[in-house]
Amino acid sequence: MRLLIRFPILCFAMVLLSIVGICVAMESVGFLLFAGTAAAMSWYLTEGPRGRHLPRWVSNLLIILASLYVFIELVQSGEAMNILGRFIVWLTLIKLYERKAPRDYAQLLILSLSLMVVGSLLSMNLLFGLILLGYSLLGIYVLVLFQLYRDFEQAKESRRDVVPENASLVPRVKPIIGPRLGLHFRSVIGSIALAGFFVSIIIFLSVPRGIGGGFASAWAERIAQSAGRIETGVSDSVDLAATSSTDVHRVVMTVRVLDRNGRAVRLPDPLLLRGHVLDVVEPSGRWISSTGRPHDRIETSGDRMIPINRAVDTDAVDDAYTFEFTLATAKNRLFTPWAPLAVSTERSERFRLDPWALTLTAATSRSLRSKSYRVQTVLDPPSELLQEIQQGQFTRWRREGRFPIDEEIRQLAISLLREAGIPTTPPDLEPADGQQPSRRAQAEHRLQWNRDVASVFEAYLKSDRFHYASDLRDVLMSADQSDAASAVRQFLFESRRGDCNFFAAALAALCHNMGAQARLVTGYLGYEFDEERQHYLIRQSNAHAWVEVRSGIFEWATFDPTPAVTPGHLASIESATLADRLRWLYDRLEFSWQSDVLAFDRSAQESIGASLQGRMAGALSEILIWTRTWARYFNQALSFAPAAYIYLAAIMILAVLWLYFIVWAIRRIQFLRGALALPDILSRRSRRMLRQLSFYLDALQALDRAGCPKPSWTPPLQFSHELARHNPTAAETLREISDLFYQGRYGLKELQPQEIENGRTLVQRLREQLHRN
Amino acid sequence: MKRQYHSYLPGLIYVVVTILILAAAISTQHNLLFWVFGVLVAGIIISGLMTLLMMRLLEVNRMDPKNGSVDEPLVVRYSATNHSRFLPVFNLTIEEVPVKGKEGGTHGGWSQRVSRWLHGTRHGEKSTGQTASPDNGWQHTMAHSTAWIMHIGPGQCIHGEAVFWPRRRGEVHFSALRVSTSFPFGLLRKSITIRHDQRTLIYPKLYQLRPGILDAVKPTGPMGERAAHRPGEGEDFYGLREFRTGDSVRQIAWKQMARFDQRTDQLISIDRTLPSPPKLRVILNLYRVADLLSEGDSSETKEEKVNRVERAIDLTASFIYAAHLRGFEVGLSIAGMDIPSLPPRRSFWHLARLLGALARINLAQHGQANGKTVSQRPANLPSMREKAGVVVIHPARVDASLTPPGTPGSSRSEGWHLSAEMIDQFVTGPIHFGGDGLAPTAAILAASESAEEVAA
């Protein structure tokens, strides 16, 4: 009875958990506070001492109002899943305040399941995953309990309907239970949960992925976008008029840096992992990657390191580091530090290498299959090595992709350079020893000027005149988008606030205005080091943009003008606290959750399949080898000829048949004991009965096969009377069998062999008569 | 034994939701949805498997139902045994079902079938109720509820009970029972139909007689209370005997002892006679029932005519029961039916026999069988040599010519003729015993036998 009493509160807990789950998925603390409080109050109001409920008409009215509100919100905003989630929460709250019959409880359960489904679509958080797991376990318990509760209520209602109103003294419906109900219920629920978990895992692993992904793809993409499942932050373009920073702290990859000896090390400077190189400014002011340059193709296969350029002897490079990347989800490009020498991937992949930007992109538009890869790199590569890597391809800076000359920006740049004492135009190299400097020397001298100029501008942007800000809605709303330079101009002269995109774009714009070659790079900034696992944690919020300025014919110097982002974080992790360790633990779990569960795809399925196939084949071959070895050993030990294998096979077959016979005999004895209702089988009398009265069991089986089984509560003689109505001859035979059976079983008579034989003959006759009928 | 799976609306909704989630998972390629889909499919598999395993080694029997009474709850008990060694059984529903084909159509039209399927009820009748009408069986005489057993552990035997509410007297035939469970998730309902024939009797409705009615019809004089020629606890003198240990001092015959020899030390006690309770014979006049049912007052419907006869039967049963409680020896004769007269006796067993005889009166058969013999005198009336008071109960008008053979003079001087039309003048209201466990009913039920035994 306590189980049934417990149902309403457990159902309420389950609904509350689903509300918490959807709020976690929507990452809305305010809504959680409101909905959670309203739900908690509903318990006190409806189930409390006064037990007040919302009238049906009021709840119907509220549902209509909620629907209208949702419709209006849906028209105004595009976040369909969030709105749907909120709407279901509204419905759930209204239901919680109503009077609850079994039907209402069923509706509440369906609503809470809907909340978790919407939450699944919205969230990739580990926390939501944990809530989902807890909800599933609690859900199984509550759902099973609901069946008992509903049928109990139905039984009560059925009893009420049967009995007239004025009747009294009718027995009450009570839950009829046997001993140890709690233990049995818990064990059944545990078994169901365990079986459900395993079956769901098998289904999860075996449902084919990648099939039908295009079905309703636009809708699905919108959902994924609104749910935050498409990673934002690192983009293949930078548009200041529509920039948005992400504050999602989900770990997207981990990077372990190995030195020459294979030891994990922590580098003194933050990692800058390059993703996209944006060197062209569109008339609208958007930075994009240049196209049209020739690309090289690279194919990786397994763990073997493939050099970017085959001409480079990677083994000969002394101070090379190996970066091991593990991604939460596979991407369509590799993030690498400057400058990559060789690469290997978990699975065979094909890449396009841009020699000028040194970026590796998937050869097709689809994502790569590998979620882990390694990159060998030199952190401060010499010019010769770079020349070898880039195959000596020098690319001229094309005028049409530069940032437009803006007078205000140019004046600012000139004033800054003058303040720093740097010439505003690239100085010519003076002739030495009466000889004109070579063209290469001239170029390198000019590129050195580039570096100086960029340094000045970087220092200016890092000064306290500018502030880093991630919330730029006011800046974007007041932005003047009249020309390509307007956003940079506004940043430099008016707002002086912005995220890394603004700072990087401003530095590149200043450089371009002074004629210094610079390009924007987007990627990740890695500075958070997990000391326990000895790897860097790269979060989605670590998406970053910086500038590379040409500092040699094949060299590019990195400038990061964004102020006060990295040093603070670096300082904070100098000494890891307990909170840091806990955070890292959570991050590790969440990373595993995302990379192993949420990012489980067809390639992972294939690898599991191949692994299982290999293991099964291995186990089978091991068994075969073992059998062969054992047979040979046996044969040699007994000095048998090869024909002995035939004897062995025959013995094995006999052993199997013998085993089968033993099982059959035990089962027959069990049936016979049940049919004879013997209290034990050890006494002499019982053994005699089992031996002598087996014909009775044969008779019962014959009746069963003929489709007229004898009910266990009907004595055989009485059953023969019933059988007489349909088959009088068989009934007569059964009567004779029953007489014999009664003599042996209840008359305790020791049957003579002739009588036993007679019993068997009668059973045979009974079979024929039943068959004939 | 017939095993079946039944699906109904919640299961269908569940399957539809599962398919929708699969579609969403394929479309979005979101792994959490794939997992939720896996959990839902696991629910279906586990549901089917659990119900199959739980019902596999389950044995359910109907325990011998006791006889009931009209407008009194009739509790039917079932014993359910779980022969499984490990697996408990949960959420078991047991209900009586008619056997298809033999006892009338139970499926109804398509609309009824769809409605039944949507509401998850099985086999024709809503669980609350009385259905239309098979010709035989309990459906048209009783409303019934289901028995519900929440849990049976491995190897345990549990008793559940269902309450029936008889509305008409008669003999009812339980033919089969259906055991079902939807545990654990309510997606599928697995049922076993077990053929189990049993019969029981529903006694007529009993009324409380008005005070004085029984005293009025109580036999007096030579027909009334008198002493039997046997020693007992009465007041009349029977004889003298030697004093025995335990005799009251008041029983000692002091005067008689004084007349005897003074020297004897032997005490003498007085023996009293055994009082013999009054005898009452109740005669139910069904002599012209066939005429009444077929012709009679044309303004009455057939049902009203039948109700009138039923009232007479109820009044007869009430007289028998009240007389039994007052300590009378009661006998019963049913005029116009081929049922032997039952002599006046007094015991619970005899009371059950009398009420059982009234319960088994089948008016429909009687009307057909006696249609041609309405004018003949009933041959089963007892002679008046048994010295019992006589109460004759008529369904309609009093037929004073119906008197026991050998009755001298007018009938009224030797018996009371009552018409069931005036039942309200004789009774105050129905007697309610309660469903189970109250003394009078329990005593009757305990003394009563099954219908087969009575018939035998």
Short mmCIF file of N, CA and C in Angstrom, two decimals, chain A residues 12 116 187 217 229 236-237 261 264 365 412 440 540 585 622 630 642 672 734 754:
data_model
loop_
_atom_site.label_atom_id
_atom_site.label_comp_id
_atom_site.label_asym_id
_atom_site.label_seq_id
_atom_site.Cartn_x
_atom_site.Cartn_y
_atom_site.Cartn_z
N PHE A 12 5.26 13.61 -8.99
CA PHE A 12 5.56 15.03 -8.88
C PHE A 12 7.07 15.27 -9.00
N MET A 116 11.52 16.44 -21.78
CA MET A 116 12.86 15.86 -21.89
C MET A 116 13.25 15.68 -23.35
N SER A 187 13.47 -5.40 -7.01
CA SER A 187 14.30 -6.26 -7.86
C SER A 187 13.77 -6.26 -9.29
N SER A 217 15.97 18.64 -43.67
CA SER A 217 17.27 19.11 -43.19
C SER A 217 17.23 20.58 -42.76
N ARG A 229 23.84 23.41 -31.00
CA ARG A 229 24.63 22.22 -31.27
C ARG A 229 25.60 22.45 -32.41
N ASP A 236 34.64 31.11 -40.76
CA ASP A 236 35.48 31.27 -41.95
C ASP A 236 35.40 32.68 -42.50
N SER A 237 34.78 33.59 -41.77
CA SER A 237 34.76 35.00 -42.17
C SER A 237 34.55 35.86 -40.92
N ASN A 261 61.05 13.88 -27.02
CA ASN A 261 61.16 12.60 -26.31
C ASN A 261 59.81 11.96 -26.00
N ALA A 264 54.78 14.82 -22.35
CA ALA A 264 53.81 15.91 -22.43
C ALA A 264 54.39 17.14 -21.73
N SER A 365 33.20 18.59 -48.92
CA SER A 365 32.53 19.55 -48.04
C SER A 365 32.07 18.89 -46.73
N LEU A 412 45.51 58.39 -38.25
CA LEU A 412 45.79 57.82 -36.92
C LEU A 412 47.06 56.98 -36.97
N ARG A 440 66.03 40.93 -53.13
CA ARG A 440 65.61 40.12 -51.99
C ARG A 440 65.87 40.86 -50.67
N GLN A 540 34.80 26.26 -26.33
CA GLN A 540 34.18 26.99 -27.43
C GLN A 540 34.38 28.49 -27.26
N LEU A 585 37.72 17.94 -13.86
CA LEU A 585 37.05 16.63 -13.84
C LEU A 585 35.73 16.70 -14.59
N GLU A 622 40.37 -19.26 -32.06
CA GLU A 622 41.02 -19.79 -30.86
C GLU A 622 40.36 -21.09 -30.42
N TRP A 630 43.68 -30.15 -28.70
CA TRP A 630 43.25 -31.11 -27.69
C TRP A 630 43.02 -32.48 -28.31
N PRO A 642 44.56 -42.22 -36.99
CA PRO A 642 43.72 -41.07 -37.36
C PRO A 642 42.23 -41.38 -37.32
N LEU A 672 5.70 -35.53 -13.60
CA LEU A 672 4.98 -36.64 -12.99
C LEU A 672 4.74 -36.40 -11.51
N LEU A 734 -10.50 -43.62 -20.56
CA LEU A 734 -9.93 -42.76 -19.52
C LEU A 734 -10.43 -43.20 -18.14
N GLN A 754 1.64 -56.83 -15.04
CA GLN A 754 0.57 -56.94 -16.04
C GLN A 754 -0.32 -55.71 -16.00
#
